[in-house]
Amino acid sequence: MSAPAGSPRPAASARIPPRLGGAGASGAAAPAGPGPAPPQQNGPAQNQMQFPSGYGLHPQNYIAPSGHYAQGPGKMTSLPLDSQHGDYYSGLYTVPTQNVVTPNTAGQQPGAQQMYGRVLPAPHMAGSALGSFPGATSSASHVHTSASVNHHNSPAVGAANSSVASQGFPSTCGHYAMSTVSNAAYPRVSYSSPPAGDPYGQQMFTSQNAPPVRPIRDNSFSGQNTAISHPSPLPPPPPQQYHQEQSLSGYSTLSWSASGLPSTQDNLLRNHTGSLATANNNPTSPVADSLSSSVMQNVQPPVSSPVVSTVLSGASSARTPAAACHPAEPAASVTQPSELFQQKGVDSSSTTSSASPGPNSYDALEGGSYPDMLSSSASSPAPDPAPESDPTSAPAPAAAQPSKVAKPFGYGYPALQPGYQNAAAPPGAGPPSASPVYSGFQQYAQQYPGLNQLSSGLGGLSLQSAPQPESLRPVNLTQDRNVLPVTPVWAPVPNLNLDLRKLNCSPDSFRCTLTSIPQTQALLNKAKLPLGLLLHPFRDLTQLPVITSNTIVRCRSCRTYINPFVSFIDQRRWKCNLCYRVNDVPEEFMYNPLTRSYGEPHKRPEVQNSTVEFIASSDYMLRPPQPAVYLFVLDVSHNAVEAGYLTILCQSLLENLDKLPGDSRTRIGFLTFDSTIHFYDLQEGLSQPQMLIVSEIDDVFLPTPDSLLVNLHESKELIKDLLNALPTMFTNTRETHSALGPALQAAFKLMSPTGGRVSVFQTQLPSLGAGLLQSREDPNQRSSTKVVQHLGPATDFYKKLALDCSGQQTAVDLFLLSSQYSDLASLACMSKYSAGCIYYYPSFHCTHNPSQAEKLQKDLRRYLTRKIGFEAVMRIRCTKGLSMHTFHGNFFVRSTDLLSLANINPDAGFAVQLSIEESLTDTSLVCFQTALLYTSSKGERRIRVHTLCLPVVSSLADVYAGVDVQAAICLLANMAVDRSVSSSLSDARDALVNAVVDSLSAYGSTISNLQHSALIAPSSLKLFPLYVLALLKQKAFRTGTSTRLDDRVYAMCQIKCQPLVHLMKMIHPNLYRIDRLTDEGAIHVNDRVVPQPPLQKLSAEKLTREGAFLMDCGSVFYIWIGKSCDNNFIEDVLGCPNFASIPQKMTHLPELDTLSSERARSFITWLRDNRPLSPVLHVVKDESPAKTEFFQHLIEDRTEAAFSYYEFLLHIQQHICK
Amino acid sequence: MAFTFAAFCYMLALLLTAALIFFAIWHLVLPEYLIHAFFCVMFLCAAEWLTLGLNMPLLAYHIWRYMSRPVMSGPGLYDPTTIMNADILAYCQKEGWCKLAFYLLAFFYYLYGMIYVLVSS
């Protein structure tokens, strides 16, 4: 067995030779430990490490990985690049490497890190086995490690192991109740700490299955439990190998256990230890790894982002055809039985892939290979390769795999940011309730305050403490004038048991308007509340488990991804929580098939986290992953040159050229247009960019086929030349026409072979060629209270173009920088249906309107550097009985539940309306799952899965208790936009009012003591009328106030595609008083103290002349300064001696060295940090004309054309009483 | 027995209705509307007022439906970007089933009408 195990490694090593060398060096260095340690400490890395270990459990996976591995390196490197991951990688990787890999890796450090896992194997094989043992045994302190190392043959390894072990063990010890002391201390220990070790250890062993293994295992365990059991027990050489294997396996197991367990030790401690250990670890064999991994887990419980061991295979496959990968593996496997296993694993995977019918469309892809996922459960071929692999062989492979496992580590990216690592609790990591490990649980809870969880946690506090009573407490709206809470409104927490609640998806990504789903449509109708989901699927996450696995486990019938809410019937079967079909757990998902003692599938990260990301195999591709391709289509007519946006754009591009997401294949192109279309030949080798002019706009053609979109890296100098020249190139143009349509057609032709992103900058109405538009706005109708026309497109040219683009995986993003009417309603179609995004800068001028120019600059910075996913599809599934019916957002609906997204960006939000088709009486929980399949900018196919679980209730009171009023408002806003376009604005407004009237009257009829004089709402709905009033006064829906058509349409576009958090600020701004900021209740972010002033209600009655107020409207900040505002404040914060000297246009707060200035700025910076689009700041004096804009946002006040809040309540009451 | 124009119209309507049934199922909008309009014209020429009266509501519906279609440069009724919304899809399907029923009934009525005209003349 051992031999085989070793063999695999060699293969891996062969590929990565350089690294190995590095590793060796590192190994030597390892003892020094401390040096390397720091990097390791990064929380994220550690976390990731854990995961791998988890994967390690599955031998099969490993095998596959190994094969892929070879290919892996390339990918590995690429991964780090990912915008999100980039930061993490280094930290994570390093750690993993240390743990996982053996000495080699240790040496490598950050650079090498990725490689590590793989590299290690080789080293391990030889001496590491011994080392590993010691490590395990030595579990105790680092110090030990050194000693242990000595004991063991491979010093480096030993050291590594020991250190690792010690760390790892401690954690385990804690769990088990073994004395934590042991951890730190040297391992004293007792053996087998069964608890932790058992499940895992057994599995591990079993998987390895070699008899010798068990002894080894014991040792290792002992190591964990006891102090150093020393390798000596292990002595037999073979055992050593096993140890290694075991260690690997154990590693994984350990990590799992660790993750599952709440480590008794402090996180910090763990981290440190972990880091140290890792540093030491070099070689350590798997054991060490495992230990370290465990440690890691402890430390970073949050880590949830474990990379699955299999990762390698996945990764490799992603890049290269599966077939290619396979060959590689066999070669590696050659050596031994273990190899055989690997081969089998590989084969199986390949077979599986082959078995699955080739996807014909993306639809099929996301669905899995099985097109008719839903309908034909039986018919669909089983994806699982697992069955094929022999159990017997499996053990051997396991050993081999461990080495591979290491690689997985590399892959796993702990999404945690460095800062967060320690702090971040493992939100997702929450151990399954069932697991014995649980003892640790409380600790997790403590850690919980993880960023993501924070909000839900707080929400939980408020709601949980008095769940029903509080949210159902009747509130008399007409008497309670202060319904707005002083703290931000948190998402209500579904009334689930604690375990499920912890596992549930973050409300930031996934929210439902009703956190308690009514049992029947009749009940829903009675409640008169909208039912729907609000999604923010591609949000930037601080932590994200990334899983690489040969087999992505999905329900055979509905193709649901396995998630925390499935139930395991036994070790071999799980029941889908959406369609209730019972599925087999694939071998790969179990720990060790050989011994038939299965691992714990419920401990896999897929089952521990409701938000996970899979690295998809080639089954999920229709074509090789596309490179990142960016095309800029720029208006250079007189109008555009006059506005001067080119300077800002080119400057931003020059600054961010290296930060554009992408890999070495990234391509970029430029195209400008006025009445003609100008292409730019940037072919490498040219001395300067060549402009090619096409004046035939009726039938656009591409002047040259392939040099217009060029490789960013190869032609960087030419691109820079062009960007430097562009702003001045057209300064004297007299061309006023704009041939946008033909330019878009040219862009489409240019992009259609690859797909990618087209960024269109337009400054006026298109006036030439296809898609030309006429001005439709009648300025006299801007403040009409009756009919608002022209909310829909004037032509379907842009829609058809968008659909064509969508079909070619091209998204069109529109930047409209216009001072006059530009018919955004028509132009927006090009982005709406191609999954692009829309930016609008009314009255943009680079010198006359500096605040807009600055906003453009900041928005561009974000736009150019944010994450991006290509050729994406998103499918939303829900429990049988529920059905989706309408989608909101920017996309094209390919089939009834599949959204086609040419691009996906982190700022895109979606909404879905739901209906209840069948009674849900036989279930107590419903689940929703969003699966977003996309190609990362590094050319990897990935699937991000979010799963939300909600309770089903049968009484109307419970339904009301669970209303998420913000989500409901956002969904209503989306529906109202649709209604405005398809019917009329007044219809939409009526519908909004009716939504309040209906729901409140329905509630009124459920409470017995109905007071006709009062307007009663449940506490959960008390903000409903206020928010609806805010919606009615929003630019999109207001009437009577002068609103430019483009502004209105833009607001509607925003409503459709903004995620909930940002949309809520647009609808109901937050008002704070900032002239008396204190540190009371302040929070600490990145070493800064951020004051948290209470929210004020949006009414002029709250504005005192003595105060200064900050209004946060999402994309705009207003600071209103009262006439008699304290001069100290004006001086300290605004830098002006008195009120009179405050300039009329002030868009910055000076950086003054005073306490109040610091507080104000840190508060504003904190608000800004929380959103993707940088808001513009306006300082508004009480007397300035700009104050009308500010006062428009005071939605509780009466305006000429609209009700005050109190009047609105009376209005509603009248309707109810009718 | 004389082969009258009315009988001819009935026969034509009979055949065309069979075609309409097909179109009603397959959502081929323009052919369906045109054929329906055509045999309404035939009935008008044959002065079959009762039959024409039965068809007028549907003809009016077709005209209204086509007038209020989404903005679109080519012919067609269904907008690819909205047709997949469940409520719109459900409406269109319901509409299809109703028309199918109408055409089927009309089919037998025309059959009866044709034979009646042929026999009585």
Coordinates of C-alpha atoms in Angstrom, one line a residue, chain A residues 793-794 796 799-800 803 833 884-886 892-894 896, chain B residues 70-74 79-82 84-87 89:
Chain A
P793 CA -38.7 51.6 -25.4
A794 CA -39.4 53.4 -28.7
D796 CA -36.9 47.1 -30.3
K799 CA -33.6 44.8 -27.3
K800 CA -32.9 42.6 -30.2
L803 CA -30.7 39.3 -27.2
Y833 CA -31.6 42.0 -21.6
M884 CA -41.5 30.9 -9.6
H885 CA -43.4 33.1 -11.9
T886 CA -41.8 36.4 -12.6
F892 CA -32.7 37.1 -20.3
V893 CA -35.1 34.3 -19.2
R894 CA -34.1 31.3 -21.2
T896 CA -39.2 29.3 -17.0
Chain B
P70 CA -45.1 44.8 -27.3
V71 CA -42.9 47.2 -29.3
M72 CA -41.5 45.1 -32.0
S73 CA -40.0 45.9 -35.4
G74 CA -40.9 42.6 -37.1
D79 CA -41.9 39.2 -26.7
P80 CA -39.0 36.8 -26.0
T81 CA -38.0 38.7 -22.9
T82 CA -41.3 38.5 -21.2
M84 CA -41.2 33.2 -20.0
N85 CA -42.8 35.1 -17.1
A86 CA -45.2 32.5 -15.7
D87 CA -48.2 34.8 -15.6
L89 CA -47.0 32.3 -20.3

